[in-house]
Tab-separated table of C-alpha atoms and ligand atoms in Angstrom:
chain	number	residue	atom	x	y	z
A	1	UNK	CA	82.107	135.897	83.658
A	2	UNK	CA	84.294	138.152	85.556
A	3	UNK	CA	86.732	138.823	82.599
A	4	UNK	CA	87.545	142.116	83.160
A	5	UNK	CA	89.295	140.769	86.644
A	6	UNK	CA	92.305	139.388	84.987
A	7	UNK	CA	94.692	141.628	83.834
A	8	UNK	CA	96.440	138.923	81.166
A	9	UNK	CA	93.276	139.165	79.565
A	10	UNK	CA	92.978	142.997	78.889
A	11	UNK	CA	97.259	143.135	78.209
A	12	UNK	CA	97.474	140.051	76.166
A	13	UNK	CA	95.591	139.219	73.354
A	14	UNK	CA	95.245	135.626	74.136
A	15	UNK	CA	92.887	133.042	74.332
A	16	UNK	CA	93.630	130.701	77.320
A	17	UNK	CA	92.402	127.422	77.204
A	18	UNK	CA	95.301	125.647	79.499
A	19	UNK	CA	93.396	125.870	83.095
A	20	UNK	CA	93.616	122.285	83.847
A	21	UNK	CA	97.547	122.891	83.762
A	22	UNK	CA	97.238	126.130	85.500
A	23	UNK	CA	94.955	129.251	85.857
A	24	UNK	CA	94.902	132.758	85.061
A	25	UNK	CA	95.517	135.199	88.252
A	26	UNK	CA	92.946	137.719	89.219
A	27	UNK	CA	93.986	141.715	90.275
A	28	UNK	CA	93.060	140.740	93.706
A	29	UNK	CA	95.321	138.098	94.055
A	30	UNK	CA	97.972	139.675	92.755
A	31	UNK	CA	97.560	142.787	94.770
A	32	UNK	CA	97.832	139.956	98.293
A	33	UNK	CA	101.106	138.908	96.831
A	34	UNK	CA	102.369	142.456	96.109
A	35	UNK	CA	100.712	143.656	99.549
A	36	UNK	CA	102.817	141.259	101.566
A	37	UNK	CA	106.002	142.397	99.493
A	38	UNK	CA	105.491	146.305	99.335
A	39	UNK	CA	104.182	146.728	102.752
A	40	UNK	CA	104.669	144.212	105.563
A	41	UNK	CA	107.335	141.638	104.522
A	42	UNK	CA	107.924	139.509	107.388
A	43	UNK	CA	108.936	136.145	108.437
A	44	UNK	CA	106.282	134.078	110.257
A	45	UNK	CA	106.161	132.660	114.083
A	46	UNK	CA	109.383	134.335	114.902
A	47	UNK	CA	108.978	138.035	115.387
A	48	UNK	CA	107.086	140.560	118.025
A	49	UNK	CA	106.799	143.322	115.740
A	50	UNK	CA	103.848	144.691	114.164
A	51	UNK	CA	104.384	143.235	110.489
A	52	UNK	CA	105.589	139.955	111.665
A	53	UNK	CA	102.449	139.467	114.175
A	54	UNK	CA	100.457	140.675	110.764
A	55	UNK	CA	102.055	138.166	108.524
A	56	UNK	CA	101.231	135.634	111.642
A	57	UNK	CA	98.126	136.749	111.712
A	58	UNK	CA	97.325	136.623	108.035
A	59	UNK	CA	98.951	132.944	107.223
A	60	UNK	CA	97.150	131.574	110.509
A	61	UNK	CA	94.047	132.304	109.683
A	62	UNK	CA	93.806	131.382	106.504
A	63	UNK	CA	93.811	127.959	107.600
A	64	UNK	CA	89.903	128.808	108.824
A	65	UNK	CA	89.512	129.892	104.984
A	66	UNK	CA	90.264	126.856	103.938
A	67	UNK	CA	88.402	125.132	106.651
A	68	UNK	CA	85.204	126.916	105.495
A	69	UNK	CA	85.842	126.068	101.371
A	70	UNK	CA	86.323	122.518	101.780
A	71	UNK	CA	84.062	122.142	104.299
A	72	UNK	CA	86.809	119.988	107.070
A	73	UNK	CA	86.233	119.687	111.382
A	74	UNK	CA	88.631	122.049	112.203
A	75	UNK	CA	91.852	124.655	111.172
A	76	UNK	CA	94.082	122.135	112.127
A	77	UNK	CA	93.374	119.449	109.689
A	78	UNK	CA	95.166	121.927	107.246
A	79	UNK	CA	99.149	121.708	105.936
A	80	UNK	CA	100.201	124.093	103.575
A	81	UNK	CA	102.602	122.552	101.001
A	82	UNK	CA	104.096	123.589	97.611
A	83	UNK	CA	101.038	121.343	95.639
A	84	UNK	CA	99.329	118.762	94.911
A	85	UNK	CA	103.017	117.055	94.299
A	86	UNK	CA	104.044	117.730	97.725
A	87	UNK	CA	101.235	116.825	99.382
A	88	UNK	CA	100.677	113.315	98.057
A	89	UNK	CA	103.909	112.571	98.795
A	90	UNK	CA	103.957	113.932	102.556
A	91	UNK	CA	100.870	111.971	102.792
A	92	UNK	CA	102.868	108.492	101.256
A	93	UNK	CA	106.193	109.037	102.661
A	94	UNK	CA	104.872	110.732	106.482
A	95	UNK	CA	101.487	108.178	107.125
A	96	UNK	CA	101.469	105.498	104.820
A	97	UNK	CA	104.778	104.256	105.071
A	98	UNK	CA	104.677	103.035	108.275
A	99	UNK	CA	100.500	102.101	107.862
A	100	UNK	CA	101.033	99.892	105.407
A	101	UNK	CA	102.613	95.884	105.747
A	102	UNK	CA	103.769	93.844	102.757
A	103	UNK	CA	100.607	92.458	100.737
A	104	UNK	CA	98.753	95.421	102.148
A	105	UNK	CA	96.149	96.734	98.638
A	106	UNK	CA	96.508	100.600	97.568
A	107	UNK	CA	93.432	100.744	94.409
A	108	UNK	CA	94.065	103.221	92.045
A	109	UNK	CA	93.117	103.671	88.869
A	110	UNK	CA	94.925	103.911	85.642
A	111	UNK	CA	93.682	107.372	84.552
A	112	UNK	CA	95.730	109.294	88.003
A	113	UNK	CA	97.969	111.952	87.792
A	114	UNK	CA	101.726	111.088	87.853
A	115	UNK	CA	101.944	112.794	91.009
A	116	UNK	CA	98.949	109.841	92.465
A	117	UNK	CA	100.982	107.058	90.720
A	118	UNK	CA	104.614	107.403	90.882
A	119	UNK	CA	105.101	107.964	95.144
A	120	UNK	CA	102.879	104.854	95.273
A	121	UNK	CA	104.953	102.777	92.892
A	122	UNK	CA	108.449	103.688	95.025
A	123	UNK	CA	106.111	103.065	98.281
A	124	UNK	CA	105.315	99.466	96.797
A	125	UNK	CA	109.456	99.068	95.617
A	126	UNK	CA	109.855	100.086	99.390
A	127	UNK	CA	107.938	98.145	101.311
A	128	UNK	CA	106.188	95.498	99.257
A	129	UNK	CA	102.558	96.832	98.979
A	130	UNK	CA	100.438	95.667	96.081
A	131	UNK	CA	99.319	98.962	93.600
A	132	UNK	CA	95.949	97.391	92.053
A	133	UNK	CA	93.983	99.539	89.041
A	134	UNK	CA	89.811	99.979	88.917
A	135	UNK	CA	89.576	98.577	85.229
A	136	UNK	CA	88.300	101.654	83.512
A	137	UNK	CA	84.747	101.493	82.122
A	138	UNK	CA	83.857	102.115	78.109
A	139	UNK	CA	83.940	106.048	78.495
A	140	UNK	CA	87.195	105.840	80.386
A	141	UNK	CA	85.499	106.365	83.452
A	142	UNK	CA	85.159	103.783	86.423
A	143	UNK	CA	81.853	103.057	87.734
A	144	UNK	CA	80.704	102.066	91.380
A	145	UNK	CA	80.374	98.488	90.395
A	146	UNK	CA	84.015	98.117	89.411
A	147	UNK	CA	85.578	100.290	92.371
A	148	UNK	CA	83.533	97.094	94.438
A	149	UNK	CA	84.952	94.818	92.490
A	150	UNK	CA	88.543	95.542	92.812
A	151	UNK	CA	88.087	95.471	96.206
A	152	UNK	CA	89.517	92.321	98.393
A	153	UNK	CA	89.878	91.681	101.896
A	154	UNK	CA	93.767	93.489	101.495
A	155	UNK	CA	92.378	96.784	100.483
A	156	UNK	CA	93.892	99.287	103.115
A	157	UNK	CA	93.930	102.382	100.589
A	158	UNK	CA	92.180	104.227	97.536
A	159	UNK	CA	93.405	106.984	96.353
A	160	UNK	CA	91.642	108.503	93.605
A	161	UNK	CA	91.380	111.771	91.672
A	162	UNK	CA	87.972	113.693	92.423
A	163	UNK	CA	88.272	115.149	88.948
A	164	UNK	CA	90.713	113.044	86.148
A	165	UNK	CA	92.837	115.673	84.153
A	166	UNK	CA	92.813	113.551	80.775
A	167	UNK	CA	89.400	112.355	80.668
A	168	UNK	CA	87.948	114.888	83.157
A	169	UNK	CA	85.504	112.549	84.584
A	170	UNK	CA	83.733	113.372	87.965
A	171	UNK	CA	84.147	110.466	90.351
A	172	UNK	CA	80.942	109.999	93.124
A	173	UNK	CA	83.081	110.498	95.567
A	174	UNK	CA	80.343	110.490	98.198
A	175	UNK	CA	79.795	106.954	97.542
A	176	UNK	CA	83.413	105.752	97.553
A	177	UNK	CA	83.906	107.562	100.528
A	178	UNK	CA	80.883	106.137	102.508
A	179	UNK	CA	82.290	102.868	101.711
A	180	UNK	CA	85.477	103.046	102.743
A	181	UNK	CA	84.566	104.622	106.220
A	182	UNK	CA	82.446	101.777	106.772
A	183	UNK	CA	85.039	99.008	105.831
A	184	UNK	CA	88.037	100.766	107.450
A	185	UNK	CA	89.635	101.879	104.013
A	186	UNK	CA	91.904	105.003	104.382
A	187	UNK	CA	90.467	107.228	101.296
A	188	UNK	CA	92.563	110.049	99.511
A	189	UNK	CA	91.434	111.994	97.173
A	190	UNK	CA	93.363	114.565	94.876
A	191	UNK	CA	91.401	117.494	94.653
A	192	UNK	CA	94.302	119.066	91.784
A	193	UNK	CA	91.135	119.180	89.250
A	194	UNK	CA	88.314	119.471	91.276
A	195	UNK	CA	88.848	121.874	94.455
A	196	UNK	CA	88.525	124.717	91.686
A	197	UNK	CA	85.200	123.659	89.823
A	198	UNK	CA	83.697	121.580	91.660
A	199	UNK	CA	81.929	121.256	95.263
A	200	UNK	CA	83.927	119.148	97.371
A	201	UNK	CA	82.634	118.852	101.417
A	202	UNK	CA	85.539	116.702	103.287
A	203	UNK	CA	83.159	115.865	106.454
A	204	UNK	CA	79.983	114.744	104.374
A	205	UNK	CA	82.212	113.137	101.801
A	206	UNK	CA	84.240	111.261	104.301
A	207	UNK	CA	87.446	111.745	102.706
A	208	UNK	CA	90.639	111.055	105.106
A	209	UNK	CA	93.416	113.171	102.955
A	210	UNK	CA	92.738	115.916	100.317
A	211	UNK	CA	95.177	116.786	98.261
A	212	UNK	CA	95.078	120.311	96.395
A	213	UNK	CA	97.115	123.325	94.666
A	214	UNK	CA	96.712	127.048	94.578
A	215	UNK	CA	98.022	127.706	91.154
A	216	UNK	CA	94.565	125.809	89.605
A	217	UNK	CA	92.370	127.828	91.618
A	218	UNK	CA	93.396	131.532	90.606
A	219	UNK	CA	95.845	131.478	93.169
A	220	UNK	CA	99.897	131.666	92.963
A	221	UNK	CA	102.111	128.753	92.168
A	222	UNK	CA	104.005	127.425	95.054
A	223	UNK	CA	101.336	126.272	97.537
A	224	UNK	CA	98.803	123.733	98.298
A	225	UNK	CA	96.977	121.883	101.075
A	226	UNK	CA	97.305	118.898	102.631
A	227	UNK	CA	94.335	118.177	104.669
A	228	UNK	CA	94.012	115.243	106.930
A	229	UNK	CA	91.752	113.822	109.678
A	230	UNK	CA	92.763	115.585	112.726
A	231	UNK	CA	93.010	111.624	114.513
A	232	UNK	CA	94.868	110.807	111.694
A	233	UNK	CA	97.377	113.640	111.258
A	234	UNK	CA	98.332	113.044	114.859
A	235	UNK	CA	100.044	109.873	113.961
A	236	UNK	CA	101.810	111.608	111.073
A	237	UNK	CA	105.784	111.994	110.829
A	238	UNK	CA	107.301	115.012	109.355
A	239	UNK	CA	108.858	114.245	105.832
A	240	UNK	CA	110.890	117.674	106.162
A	241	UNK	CA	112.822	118.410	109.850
A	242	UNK	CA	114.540	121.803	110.330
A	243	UNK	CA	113.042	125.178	112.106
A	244	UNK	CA	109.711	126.279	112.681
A	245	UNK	CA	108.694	122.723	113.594
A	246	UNK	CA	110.523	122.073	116.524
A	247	UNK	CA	109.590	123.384	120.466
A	248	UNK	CA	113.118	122.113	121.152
A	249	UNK	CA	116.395	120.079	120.807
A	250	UNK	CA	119.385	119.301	122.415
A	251	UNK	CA	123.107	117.492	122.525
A	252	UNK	CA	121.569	114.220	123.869
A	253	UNK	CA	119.425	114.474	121.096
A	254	UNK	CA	116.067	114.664	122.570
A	255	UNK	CA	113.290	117.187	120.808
A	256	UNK	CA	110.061	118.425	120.747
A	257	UNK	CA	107.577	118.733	117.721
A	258	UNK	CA	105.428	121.654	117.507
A	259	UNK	CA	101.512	120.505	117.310
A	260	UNK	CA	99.922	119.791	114.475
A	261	UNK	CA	99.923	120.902	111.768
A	262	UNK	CA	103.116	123.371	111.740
A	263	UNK	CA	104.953	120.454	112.739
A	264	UNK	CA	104.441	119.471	108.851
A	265	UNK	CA	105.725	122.925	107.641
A	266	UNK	CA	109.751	123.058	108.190
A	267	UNK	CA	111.785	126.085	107.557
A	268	UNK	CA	110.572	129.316	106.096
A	269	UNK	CA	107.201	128.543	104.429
A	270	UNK	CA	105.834	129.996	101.322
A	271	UNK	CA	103.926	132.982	103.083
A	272	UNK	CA	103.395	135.284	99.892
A	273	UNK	CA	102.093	132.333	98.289
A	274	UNK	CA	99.370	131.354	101.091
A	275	UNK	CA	98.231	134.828	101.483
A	276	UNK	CA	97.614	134.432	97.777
A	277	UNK	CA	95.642	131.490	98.078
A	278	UNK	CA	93.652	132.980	100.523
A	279	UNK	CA	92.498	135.740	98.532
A	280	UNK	CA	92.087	133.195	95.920
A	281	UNK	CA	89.444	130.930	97.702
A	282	UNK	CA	87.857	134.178	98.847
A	283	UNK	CA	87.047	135.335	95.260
A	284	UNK	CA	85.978	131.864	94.225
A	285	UNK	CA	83.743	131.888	96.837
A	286	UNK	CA	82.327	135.054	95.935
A	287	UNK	CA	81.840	133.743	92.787
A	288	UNK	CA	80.283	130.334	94.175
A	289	UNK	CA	81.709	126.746	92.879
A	290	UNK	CA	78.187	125.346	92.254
A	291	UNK	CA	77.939	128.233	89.320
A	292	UNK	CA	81.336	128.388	87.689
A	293	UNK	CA	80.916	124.400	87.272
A	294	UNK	CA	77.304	125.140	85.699
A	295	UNK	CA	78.472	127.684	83.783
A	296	UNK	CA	81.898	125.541	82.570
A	297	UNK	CA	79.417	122.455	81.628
A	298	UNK	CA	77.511	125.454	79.675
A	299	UNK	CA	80.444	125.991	77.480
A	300	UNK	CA	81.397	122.345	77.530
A	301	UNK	CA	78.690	121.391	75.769
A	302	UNK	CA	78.352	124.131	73.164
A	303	UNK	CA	82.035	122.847	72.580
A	304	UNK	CA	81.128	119.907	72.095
A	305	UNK	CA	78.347	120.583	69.605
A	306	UNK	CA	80.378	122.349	67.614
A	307	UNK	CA	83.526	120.300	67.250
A	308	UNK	CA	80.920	117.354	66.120
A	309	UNK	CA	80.588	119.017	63.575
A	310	UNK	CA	83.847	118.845	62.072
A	311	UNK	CA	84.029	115.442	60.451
A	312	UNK	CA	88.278	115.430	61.002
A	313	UNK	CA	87.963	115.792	64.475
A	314	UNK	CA	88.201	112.523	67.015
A	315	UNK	CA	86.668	113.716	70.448
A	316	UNK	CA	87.608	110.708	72.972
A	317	UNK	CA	85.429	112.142	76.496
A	318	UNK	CA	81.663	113.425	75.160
A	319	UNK	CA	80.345	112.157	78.495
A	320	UNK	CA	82.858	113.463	81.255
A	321	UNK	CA	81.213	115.804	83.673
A	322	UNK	CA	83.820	118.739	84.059
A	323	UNK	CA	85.283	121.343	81.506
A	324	UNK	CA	87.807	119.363	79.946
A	325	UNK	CA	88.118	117.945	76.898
A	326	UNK	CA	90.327	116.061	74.646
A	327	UNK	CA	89.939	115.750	70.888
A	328	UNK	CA	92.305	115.080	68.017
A	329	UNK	CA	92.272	116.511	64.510
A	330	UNK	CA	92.368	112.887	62.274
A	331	UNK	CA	95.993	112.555	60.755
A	332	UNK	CA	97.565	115.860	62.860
A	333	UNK	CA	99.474	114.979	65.575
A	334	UNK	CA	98.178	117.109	68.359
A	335	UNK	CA	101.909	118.818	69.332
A	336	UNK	CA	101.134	120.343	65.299
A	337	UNK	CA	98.079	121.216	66.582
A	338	UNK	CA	98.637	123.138	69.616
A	339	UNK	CA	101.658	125.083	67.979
A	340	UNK	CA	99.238	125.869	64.896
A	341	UNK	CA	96.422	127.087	67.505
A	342	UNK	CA	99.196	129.426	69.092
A	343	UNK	CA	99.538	131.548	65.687
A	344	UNK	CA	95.848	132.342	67.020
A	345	UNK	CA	97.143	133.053	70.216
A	346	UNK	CA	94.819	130.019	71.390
A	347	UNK	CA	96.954	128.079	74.178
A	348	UNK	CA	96.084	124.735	74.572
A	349	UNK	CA	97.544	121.498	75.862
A	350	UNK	CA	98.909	118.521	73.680
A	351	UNK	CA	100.323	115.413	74.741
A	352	UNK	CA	99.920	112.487	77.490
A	353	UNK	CA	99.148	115.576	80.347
A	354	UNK	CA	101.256	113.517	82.853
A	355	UNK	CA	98.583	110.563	83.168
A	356	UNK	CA	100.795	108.045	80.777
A	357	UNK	CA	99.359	104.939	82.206
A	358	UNK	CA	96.094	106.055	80.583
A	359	UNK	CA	97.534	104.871	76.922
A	360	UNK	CA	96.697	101.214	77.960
A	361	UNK	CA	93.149	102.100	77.900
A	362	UNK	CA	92.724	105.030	75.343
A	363	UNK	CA	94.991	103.054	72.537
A	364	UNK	CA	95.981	107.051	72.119
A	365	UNK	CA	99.624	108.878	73.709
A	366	UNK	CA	99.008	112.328	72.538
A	367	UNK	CA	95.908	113.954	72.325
A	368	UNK	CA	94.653	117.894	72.254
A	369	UNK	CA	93.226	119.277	75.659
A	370	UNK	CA	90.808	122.323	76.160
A	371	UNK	CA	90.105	122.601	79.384
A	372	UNK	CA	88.008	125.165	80.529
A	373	UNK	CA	87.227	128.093	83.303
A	374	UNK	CA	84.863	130.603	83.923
A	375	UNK	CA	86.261	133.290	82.466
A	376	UNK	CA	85.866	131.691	78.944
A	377	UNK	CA	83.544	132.224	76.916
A	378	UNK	CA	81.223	130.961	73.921
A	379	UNK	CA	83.340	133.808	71.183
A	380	UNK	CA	86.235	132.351	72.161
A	381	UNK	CA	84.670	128.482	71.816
A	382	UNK	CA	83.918	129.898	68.240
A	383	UNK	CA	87.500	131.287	67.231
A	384	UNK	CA	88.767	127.883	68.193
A	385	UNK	CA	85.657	126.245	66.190
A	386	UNK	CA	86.995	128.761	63.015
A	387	UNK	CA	90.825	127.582	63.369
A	388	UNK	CA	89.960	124.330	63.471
A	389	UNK	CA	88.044	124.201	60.587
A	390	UNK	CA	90.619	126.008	58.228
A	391	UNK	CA	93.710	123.148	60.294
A	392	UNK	CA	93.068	120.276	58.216
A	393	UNK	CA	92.692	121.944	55.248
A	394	UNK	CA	96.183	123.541	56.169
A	395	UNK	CA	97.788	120.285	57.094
A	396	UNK	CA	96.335	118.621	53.615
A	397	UNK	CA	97.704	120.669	51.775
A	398	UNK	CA	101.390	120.576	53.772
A	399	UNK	CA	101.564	116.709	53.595
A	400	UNK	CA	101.090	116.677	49.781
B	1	LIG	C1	94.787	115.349	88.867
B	1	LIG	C2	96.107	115.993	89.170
B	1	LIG	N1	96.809	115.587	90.237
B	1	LIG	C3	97.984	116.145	90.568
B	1	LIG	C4	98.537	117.159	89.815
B	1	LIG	C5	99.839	117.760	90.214
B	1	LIG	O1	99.651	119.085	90.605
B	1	LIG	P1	100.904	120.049	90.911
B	1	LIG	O2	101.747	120.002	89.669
B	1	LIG	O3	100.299	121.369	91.164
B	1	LIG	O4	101.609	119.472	92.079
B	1	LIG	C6	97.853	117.605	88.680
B	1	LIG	C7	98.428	118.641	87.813
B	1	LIG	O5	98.084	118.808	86.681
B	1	LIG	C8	96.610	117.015	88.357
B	1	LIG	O6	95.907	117.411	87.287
């Protein structure tokens, strides 16, 4: 599906299987990027002249892009970051910081992200919050019955991937998020994984933060979103202070904020990188989310079938709902495996993918990850099927 879009793909002769780390970049996006630098270069909220008020122009409204892909109230529920990263962390260090007491309950689970673990472990060094973890179900998953049960009466927070990047399993976010509206639970979710294959609707969801990145939804690397609930952004404090974000200051030390959200985006943002995005989420649209997850379950599961085959391969997430997958060839470890896959030009992932706490659970540090888009395809499912098979035969004959 719309191969011939991605230049990589006709210059290189690769086979890219790494989109859960980051995505390919289609012509149209690059030509944004290049646009901005070849023919209206500007800086943004400053100047009068006519490629300035176009850069303005440009950046500002793609906040109503956004608006319309994730389905939010309004433009200015949206802060442009630098990703994911960033915006979890503006999110922990500018709201919950002062929200949250001593004893207060953040649930998590054990299969996040570094990026949803590590500001939350600081926050709890910080201020004495309590980090608990949804016990993860047999698939690695966690069901509705054990996000209820890790609730107590201290539970002020969840903050849970949409999408897991190991295990790749779809959360019901719907549900989770109907809960905590009714019982006064903040709820974030990190969209990293799921903003790019999956429908997401921040209203009918009732999520309060979102937390996304360009770079794993065809767009450049460098920005993301922060979205929060307009009531709650307004009781928000800047993380970063500087220009851009201030209406004024003086000697006595008295100043202004701008209103939300540029408030939240000091200094010189990344404007190439936005207008990126933008075109980005307006090709994905184009395409339509609903069908490139359709189609990426299509190929999952052909995957799937085939690599059963194979009696040396260990796959650990059959079940998840999403185009990832991790496997292990028996005996290999899976850093062998991913640099023997590259001599086919097939890049994949190998390793703990940044979700280390997940080892508890999985009894397994390093494993293989293909994680899928929709400009795969079933050939290039079956070159990986062909390497594969001839790998252990390979490695037999190397340990002996
Ligand atoms: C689920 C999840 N959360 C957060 C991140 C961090 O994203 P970024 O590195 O773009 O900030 C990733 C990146 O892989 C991810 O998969």
């Amino acid at each position: 599906m719309k191969r011939e879009d991605f230049p990589i793909l006709s210059n290189k002769n690769i086979i890219y299987f790494d989109n859960a780390a980051t995505t390919l970049k289609p012509q149209c996006v690059i030509d944004a990027i290049n646009d901005y630098y070849r023919y209206y270069t500007a800086n943004i909220h400053r100047g009068v002249y006519d490629s300035s008020v176009l850069s303005d122009y440009l950046y500002d409204s793609t906040r109503f892009v956004v608006r319309d892909f994730i389905h939010c109230s309004s433009a200015k529920e949206i802060i442009f970051t630098s990703g994911t990263t960033h915006s979890i962390n503006l999110m922990v260090f500018g709201f919950m910081k002062d929200y949250l007491d001593k004893g207060d309950e953040v649930l998590l689970s054990k299969s996040e992200h570094a990026s949803n673990i590590l500001p939350w472990i600081y926050l709890s060094k910080e201020i004495g919050i309590v980090l608990r973890f949804i016990p993860l179900s047999d698939n690695y998953s966690i069901t509705y019955a054990n996000f209820l049960s890790s609730i107590t009466q201290n539970t002020k927070v969840v903050s849970l991937a949409h999408v897991t990047n190991v295990i790749g399993d779809v959360r019901d976010i719907r549900q989770i998020g109907s809960y905590c509206r009714k019982h006064n639970i903040l709820f974030h979710v990190d969209g990293a994984q799921s903003v790019p294959h999956v429908p997401i609707d921040f209203i009918h969801d009732q999520i309060d933060f979102l937390s996304f990145s360009g770079h794993k939804m065809c767009g450049p690397t460098g920005v993301g979103v922060l979205v929060v609930r307009e009531s709650l952004m307004e009781r928000m404090k800047p993380v970063f202070w500087g220009g851009g974000m201030n209406k004024s200051f003086n000697s006595k030390m008295v100043y202004k904020l701008k209103d939300i959200p540029v408030r939240f985006e000091a200094g010189t943002p990344p404007i190439a990188e936005v207008l990126g995005l933008r075109s980005a989420i307006l090709y994905l649209m184009e395409i339509g989310i609903k069908k490139i997850h359709n189609y990426e379950l299509y190929l999952k599961r052909y995957l799937i079938e085939k690599l059963s085959q194979n009696p040396f391969i260990t796959i650990y997430n059959k079940n998840s709902d999403s185009g990832i997958l991790i496997f292990n060839v028996n005996g290999v470890s899976s850093m062998d495996v991913s640099k023997y896959l590259n001599t086919y030009h097939i890049c994949v992932r190998s390793g703990s993918h940044c979700s280390k706490m997940l080892k508890e659970d999985l009894n397994e540090f390093s494993t293989v990850r293909v994680s899928l888009y929709f400009y795969n395809t079933i050939q290039e499912i079956d070159s990986l099927i062909l390497a594969l098979e001839k790998c252990h035969d390979i490695f037999k004959i190397v340990e002996y």
